[in-house]
Amino acid sequence: MADVHDTPFSSDGDGFHDECGVFGIFGRHDAAAIVTLGLHALQHRGQEAAGIVSFDGSQFHVERHVGLIGDTFTKQAVIDSLKGSRAIGHTRYATTGGAGVRNIQPFFAELADGGFAVAHNGNLTNAMTLQRTLQKQGAIFSSTSDTETILHLVAMSKERDLNARFIDAVRQIEGAFSLVALSSKKMIGCRDPLGIRPLVLGDLDGAWILASETCALDIIGARFVRDLKPGEMVVITSKGIESLFPFEPQKSRFCIFEYVYFSRPDSSVEGRNVYDVRKRIGMELAKESPVDADIIVPVPDSGTPAAIGFSQEAKLPFELGIIRNHYVGRTFIQPGDSIRHMGVKLKHNANRSMIEGKRVVLVDDSIVRGTTSQKIVQMVRDAGAREVHMRIASPPTRASCFYGVDTPETSKLLASRMSVKEMADFIRVDSLGFLSIDGLYRAVGEAARDNETPQFCDACFTTQYPTRLTDHEGADNVRQLSVLATRA
Amino acid sequence: MADVHDTPFSSDGDGFHDECGVFGIFGRHDAAAIVTLGLHALQHRGQEAAGIVSFDGSQFHVERHVGLIGDTFTKQAVIDSLKGSRAIGHTRYATTGGAGVRNIQPFFAELADGGFAVAHNGNLTNAMTLQRTLQKQGAIFSSTSDTETILHLVAMSKERDLNARFIDAVRQIEGAFSLVALSSKKMIGCRDPLGIRPLVLGDLDGAWILASETCALDIIGARFVRDLKPGEMVVITSKGIESLFPFEPQKSRFCIFEYVYFSRPDSSVEGRNVYDVRKRIGMELAKESPVDADIIVPVPDSGTPAAIGFSQEAKLPFELGIIRNHYVGRTFIQPGDSIRHMGVKLKHNANRSMIEGKRVVLVDDSIVRGTTSQKIVQMVRDAGAREVHMRIASPPTRASCFYGVDTPETSKLLASRMSVKEMADFIRVDSLGFLSIDGLYRAVGEAARDNETPQFCDACFTTQYPTRLTDHEGADNVRQLSVLATRA
Amino acid sequence: MADVHDTPFSSDGDGFHDECGVFGIFGRHDAAAIVTLGLHALQHRGQEAAGIVSFDGSQFHVERHVGLIGDTFTKQAVIDSLKGSRAIGHTRYATTGGAGVRNIQPFFAELADGGFAVAHNGNLTNAMTLQRTLQKQGAIFSSTSDTETILHLVAMSKERDLNARFIDAVRQIEGAFSLVALSSKKMIGCRDPLGIRPLVLGDLDGAWILASETCALDIIGARFVRDLKPGEMVVITSKGIESLFPFEPQKSRFCIFEYVYFSRPDSSVEGRNVYDVRKRIGMELAKESPVDADIIVPVPDSGTPAAIGFSQEAKLPFELGIIRNHYVGRTFIQPGDSIRHMGVKLKHNANRSMIEGKRVVLVDDSIVRGTTSQKIVQMVRDAGAREVHMRIASPPTRASCFYGVDTPETSKLLASRMSVKEMADFIRVDSLGFLSIDGLYRAVGEAARDNETPQFCDACFTTQYPTRLTDHEGADNVRQLSVLATRA
Amino acid sequence: MADVHDTPFSSDGDGFHDECGVFGIFGRHDAAAIVTLGLHALQHRGQEAAGIVSFDGSQFHVERHVGLIGDTFTKQAVIDSLKGSRAIGHTRYATTGGAGVRNIQPFFAELADGGFAVAHNGNLTNAMTLQRTLQKQGAIFSSTSDTETILHLVAMSKERDLNARFIDAVRQIEGAFSLVALSSKKMIGCRDPLGIRPLVLGDLDGAWILASETCALDIIGARFVRDLKPGEMVVITSKGIESLFPFEPQKSRFCIFEYVYFSRPDSSVEGRNVYDVRKRIGMELAKESPVDADIIVPVPDSGTPAAIGFSQEAKLPFELGIIRNHYVGRTFIQPGDSIRHMGVKLKHNANRSMIEGKRVVLVDDSIVRGTTSQKIVQMVRDAGAREVHMRIASPPTRASCFYGVDTPETSKLLASRMSVKEMADFIRVDSLGFLSIDGLYRAVGEAARDNETPQFCDACFTTQYPTRLTDHEGADNVRQLSVLATRA
């Protein structure tokens, strides 16, 4: 697919959307400013809204805003109001337009023993089931976010100590979660037992940092300490850091799609540099699906690293045959019906003089619905390409994600209802090649996929979900919340 | 005091502030539009923010906005989003600047058996005590408003039926409350056992209405049916209206200050026209504190009806000796120190040619801190008044209100620390007269105050609070919430 | 008519609109802050937009904003940017919604010999004729305001000295104008030869002030020096003030409607206190059109002083039988058709208990189209009045104003097409009485109107315009500007 | 330099800024929507503000907004207000923050014979001189833009016919100009005699288009017809297109920096594809300044095409060693002093695993002040590069541009005061190489630079300005405009 980091802005919603980035710092006088910078570096994980909660030793301060970090949290008044040396933040992609301020994280509540805030990257697969149980016990939900469920579980826990209450809560939830939480005494980080979503530990001149990716450490010159382990919970207080393992140990199932698309190329996740993995994906792809062509052209920007790898392996020139307009904002509305049917090229334009008369290999990261690929192929053909071949830097995407990536439902995914040959016809290419699942595993450094207990979560390619899907499987999952939209 | 309906805009915060107006309608296709109009008529009861919750038969819709109704709820998109034939609304005065959207009512929650919204006029005197108990049971508070406490009590109730749960809740709360609530099946209205705050029932072509004052019925041409009785709970469904009395019967203690200042002069509250009571207050005042003078001048706008009554009784001409600038908005900042010390007359100006050389009687509704009175007297003297006499249309205000009126703490009230003679010196008048407490009771139609069981709540004048002040009396009342401010 | 100071906000546009207030100060370090306060006091003369130009000794600074002074010019950044000890300002009522920022005054231009700003209260009757001539000479107009014409005339003048250029310009313009202008050396004030619009001179601790009304001096405690004379031009420099009379002397023709409606009651204009004149208007009206009734009720707020005068003369009680909602802002849109036909009482409500069963005399300042009067009468009847009599504090309004008051065209004025009897039927009153033209002259202190050379401009009542109406009479006046609307 | 398309957002203002893009269409029902899309494609030429003027057969409509096209002109109300089948637009980079709405183009004026709008890409070198002359003739300037001067010249022309007036005007101006103008009858395009700035002619289903670059034709699928010739003026009416040559013929001097940096890589300007030229620049650079290294790393995004060319020529791998954060908006303020000194990497991050231990060649398009290069080199060193070599895809920038590119004054340009060796020390690289001027000419397809009459304007590299610099050379050029800033 074409770079989907901003697909919400495209007209057809053809793409994946990241769900969240989290960041926290403990013990630095300008904590909120640091969180702002960290979230800016994680902006690719969610562009719709962001929030920061700080604690100044006696009071908590909360700011939540719709929009990019750089537009909302850089105002002096906002930063000034977030007093204190401890702060956590969250940036999110909103799945529904009307979601409103109420769903912006971190969530904060005044519990019996003080304030408590939590920010969440991932998705719970039993949130609705838990929510219904909690409501029957009298819990009031002020949002439609699964993160609020965690807060209620902590609040309702019969344990007395916060650590115990937190453990009580996370043991009840299922799915993917990398959590950062803040109380008046401590900052807590926690990854689900399978470690589906990333979470790293950093250090800035003695202040502990928790962040979704290492690029959020780089922006402020912080030191990368290590990845949190799957199922690990770290508790940071003014006395230091403590590591707990509240879950039954399980084999890691990190999301392999973080390498394919989500994470920033300059991040290192789970010990591997993302750009490097993507280049190797391109190399594997060139080996598996070679093609006799003149130029290798990335669909920018997400296809670029794989295209470079493909070009190096295939010894064919890498060329910018498609130019991307970076000024596409989120509100570009195509005015009028006549315009809407013109096939306007808001985001990409073929670089005609580079394309004309050439046999072109397009390299993209994935195909979702196929409509974007169709348009891009047509644009390249209109620019005079002699042949158009498409190479995809991942296996066919066959199944929805339930772990925090906003995917279309399975039936909307092109690969769920077509063979590769049919897909090639649909997007009108001379040839179409996907990376094999084993090729993908090789690119990340494995010999092959362990089909018994796979080393990664690759459910979107294989439909093998690593956890129960309690809400999805239950009959209740159709129940809608009765509040449609809250404006605030 | 000078008209305090907009005292938040003055520089010294010298005045009382209304807390709330509530309005609901059940069974009219354009319910939210009607609520908007009703809240506009109740705008004098709270100018800071407003909210409306509607129900369209399957979904609830919520809108909350900071600002005047006429600036925020008249936008087509806002009204359009509030679908449905049932809606309740609330307009509020925010006690703290940073209160934010989270504290705007109505409060809404998704309970186990469906959505539930509640709007509240008044103040609970045991809210913090209840809140602490609820938090210990695991309840999460998303606001600092006592109204959310009511929602939690309903949610936590062990009763199965909503009526029973609601009764369970209101039986636990203490203080002043006129509530309007909305579920997917019914609209509920309820007054506290003493009936401290007003609530009226109206009818618009067959649709039932609940409103704080009759002026909110007049604006839409609705019929006034009757005041709700103290301790009464009405339940309105598509089948009709039902009246319940869930509390131990008590003698009514309606807030007498609603007559003096809060309610709109064109409203009828508890069977009496407010303008008429205020005129009779002025007449009683003229009898009790006559003065040999040339003209009777109201401090506009709140002193005007009493000044007319005084003028008619004293047979002295009523004149607009002070002109009010109605364009004083909420954000008028006096720029620069030099300006701040100029004694700028943003809101009132003496009408010099009417004042010069005259013996002037100023009529105002009350004196709070005395600073506003001081300035107005000085302005009238500067305009050449020969004598300045002040007559106050209520007894000296000696005690804070705990029932929904934002008053300074008792020690800041001028009358709590000065005799009438000292107050006269402080505000520099030739004479100062307050209405007696019995005079006030006579003006509202009583022979005299029944000192055993007073007919009204007059605690601000007498310090005799009609309910327990659980939070205030408990040692816990000093505990502050740990979240200072949430921007949304 | 009902108080038209905010008639733009009413649904039917039934009313007059003020056009402008002007204010300037020369020689005070916080000049712009003072102008802000002065314009706030003049807000009743124009609520749509305002502008301030200051000069700091080397640079001019310009701020123009749509909205109330108190909402726009009180921001610290705005005031801070308006550096300098000399400043002029303007507040305006925009005649067309789409007028945009370009039409906000003061107008500023970089002339060959330095910056020059001008603010204008009034209306030129030959602006379009001059504009066409100027365009033929190559002048470019960036607005649709007649004030820009004055700037072009100054710019195009062949004179060398600014005073001479200014005189050259004002001698070419016709109509009503009270001007305040600012150059790098001087502040100029000028009234048209007939003195149709007001302009006063004040003094604040040695700094000269020019303002439309004395209430703008009062707000800052400035001293009233005198009215500028008709045809007078004052030139204020750091050396002092100079008075010039550049026009052929003519008999004064001050706008009598300033007394009836425009000016603030606490202002003194042309030596007469406005409130006092209005009361005497009410007294004359009571003498000319007595009525056997129970109560005298003003249509608030503009009818109030005349109602007091009527009440005192007629010895009938003055009562607030109609209550005004001061929270009617400029954007109150009545949502939905069903609502629009309900006759919603956004601004006024009858005070039923005061009205019921009574013979009521309503006192209003004028009748424009009659639709507002019709609604108010109906509202009073619905509240149970036994009889409703209307008394109008001016003669019938028969003709449009060309001197800076936004009136409907003559054919839309009720009095231009109906007799008093027909008007009474139209608004459905038991009796209707207007003040006679001589009664009005008596109220302002004249023995009678001098029909040869009237002492005032009373064209709206008599159709006797005191100047040529060049644009209106020329065939060219139909030509429209080709730019419809500019958003900025 | 690092990609300066958004340098205004960086803290040190180190970079060039484009000044303008222009676009017009004549004869298409949804003209304004097409202009919006065209300006979106030209957004890289100016991101601060944009304007569109349309003509609907009887009225002109004007919209001007600060911000990106996609944020401001895509609102339905804006597009709807721009009625008509003819429209021109402009997107600009504002040279000063306070420039305000008044300086947003197109400029529009009501001339004696109708409305006239003009949009301008370039810069006049005698604008102030002309302005002073025009002011002496009485012209009023409402902006500080040189484009308004053109409008005045047309207005003041003694010619009768618009074509003749326009020719009269453009013959008086000096410097660089590509103009698009609209009257009620015609659309005019015009390039200065040297053709310094680009302007192309296109066709969309019979509607003529004028645009700065071909990428603005591509976005809507319009056909590229041809470049306008230097000194050519085209007049488009409903009858067709006419070509005029009002100037003395001169040899073309197109801006060579359009190839180096300004134009979009997918545009073809003056017959050459920009991406192709940039790649060949990289190849020439590799030949002229070879280096023994491991990887070729572009400073993204502007250095990318040259880096690809360098990599292909040098047969060294092209790698994304620096990752750019595309979410850097214009308002990112670094909060607090401590943060400001941290060297925060808001826009670029080194891709450590690709850099570490390598000998790196950085390829950038130019060096302006050198501060950005310094930071990037340091960042790459901190990431562990063994050697850092910098190769610049243009000759040293030694002189300011007077033709529409916002450059620092000459003395601020690093190359104006340092040798290449000194610059290498300053930015701390192991070696530094610039492309030679002849290498640049070879890359655009010339054998060498013709030093007598150069084929391009290359003044920024050679100080040989192709036109007079009347304002700059005159003594008057120090005169400042007296209005500092206008907010609107």
XYZ file of C-alpha atoms in Angstrom, chain B residues 201-354:
154
model
C -43.527 21.571 35.681
C -44.769 22.834 32.326
C -46.537 21.587 29.244
C -45.969 22.423 25.581
C -48.697 20.986 23.402
C -48.618 17.729 25.324
C -44.890 17.476 25.927
C -43.905 17.635 29.593
C -41.293 20.177 30.659
C -39.195 20.526 33.804
C -37.482 23.883 34.366
C -35.870 25.943 37.087
C -38.121 28.946 36.521
C -41.313 29.917 34.747
C -39.492 32.359 32.466
C -38.143 29.291 30.680
C -41.712 28.250 29.939
C -42.678 31.724 28.743
C -39.948 31.923 26.112
C -41.503 29.055 24.182
C -45.099 29.779 25.084
C -45.397 26.692 27.273
C -48.090 26.411 29.934
C -47.075 26.576 33.607
C -48.588 23.547 35.336
C -47.295 23.831 38.891
C -44.235 23.968 41.117
C -42.871 20.578 42.078
C -43.420 20.111 45.788
C -40.494 19.889 48.211
C -39.396 16.262 48.299
C -41.410 15.373 45.217
C -40.130 13.138 42.452
C -41.951 13.057 39.126
C -41.390 10.288 36.598
C -42.362 11.078 33.016
C -42.664 8.283 30.463
C -44.457 7.920 27.179
C -47.434 6.732 29.209
C -47.689 9.865 31.308
C -46.501 11.403 34.551
C -46.299 9.845 37.986
C -45.623 11.620 41.262
C -43.665 10.005 44.129
C -42.592 11.238 47.536
C -39.505 9.244 48.488
C -38.506 11.327 51.516
C -39.759 11.808 55.034
C -42.094 14.848 54.783
C -40.596 18.091 56.091
C -41.654 21.696 56.230
C -40.591 23.658 53.185
C -37.492 25.887 53.399
C -37.317 27.562 50.018
C -34.297 29.819 49.472
C -35.491 33.357 50.198
C -32.539 34.767 48.264
C -34.131 33.513 45.048
C -36.601 36.380 45.588
C -33.994 38.937 46.558
C -31.640 38.309 43.714
C -31.388 35.025 41.821
C -34.627 34.460 39.982
C -35.634 36.527 37.006
C -38.149 39.288 37.881
C -40.682 37.919 35.395
C -40.660 34.441 36.943
C -43.171 33.227 39.449
C -41.526 31.055 42.049
C -43.455 29.159 44.694
C -46.556 31.106 43.799
C -45.112 34.600 44.023
C -44.072 36.946 41.219
C -40.446 37.897 41.739
C -40.742 41.473 40.483
C -43.718 42.009 42.736
C -41.841 40.684 45.788
C -38.863 42.911 44.971
C -41.069 45.987 44.682
C -42.650 45.137 48.036
C -39.163 44.714 49.489
C -38.464 48.279 48.336
C -41.684 49.454 49.946
C -40.884 47.747 53.250
C -37.419 49.262 53.089
C -38.860 52.741 52.539
C -41.053 52.228 55.600
C -38.277 50.852 57.776
C -35.523 53.230 56.674
C -37.058 56.401 55.319
C -34.786 59.191 54.211
C -35.261 62.819 53.288
C -33.865 62.938 49.768
C -34.407 64.216 46.223
C -34.135 61.125 44.040
C -34.204 57.332 44.247
C -31.502 55.767 42.090
C -31.180 52.023 41.504
C -27.829 50.333 41.184
C -28.693 48.708 37.848
C -29.967 46.226 36.987
C -30.527 44.176 40.121
C -31.546 47.085 42.375
C -34.160 48.420 39.970
C -37.411 46.726 41.134
C -36.733 47.547 44.799
C -35.897 51.126 43.845
C -39.244 51.428 42.040
C -41.019 50.113 45.133
C -39.061 52.464 47.394
C -39.858 55.399 45.095
C -43.585 54.611 45.059
C -43.769 54.187 48.824
C -41.577 57.217 49.588
C -43.194 59.334 46.889
C -39.787 60.413 45.683
C -38.848 60.383 42.001
C -37.210 57.263 40.555
C -34.337 58.308 38.268
C -31.630 56.545 36.238
C -28.763 58.228 38.006
C -26.387 55.397 37.127
C -26.109 54.053 33.561
C -24.924 50.543 32.946
C -22.776 49.444 29.996
C -24.238 46.120 28.880
C -21.281 45.344 26.626
C -19.065 44.307 29.506
C -18.040 40.830 28.463
C -16.204 38.239 30.435
C -12.729 38.958 29.175
C -12.317 42.660 29.742
C -8.796 42.907 31.029
C -7.658 46.287 32.139
C -4.466 46.745 30.239
C -1.474 47.922 32.200
C -0.914 48.994 35.753
C -1.451 52.668 35.159
C -4.910 51.861 33.839
C -5.690 49.493 36.663
C -5.305 52.274 39.172
C -7.380 54.796 37.273
C -10.661 53.500 38.678
C -11.985 52.827 35.213
C -15.773 52.698 34.994
C -16.201 49.673 32.760
C -19.701 48.792 33.835
C -21.356 51.778 35.474
C -21.256 55.506 34.916
C -22.890 58.209 36.970
C -25.404 60.280 35.049
C -23.921 63.548 36.229
C -26.666 65.997 35.274
C -29.218 63.926 37.179
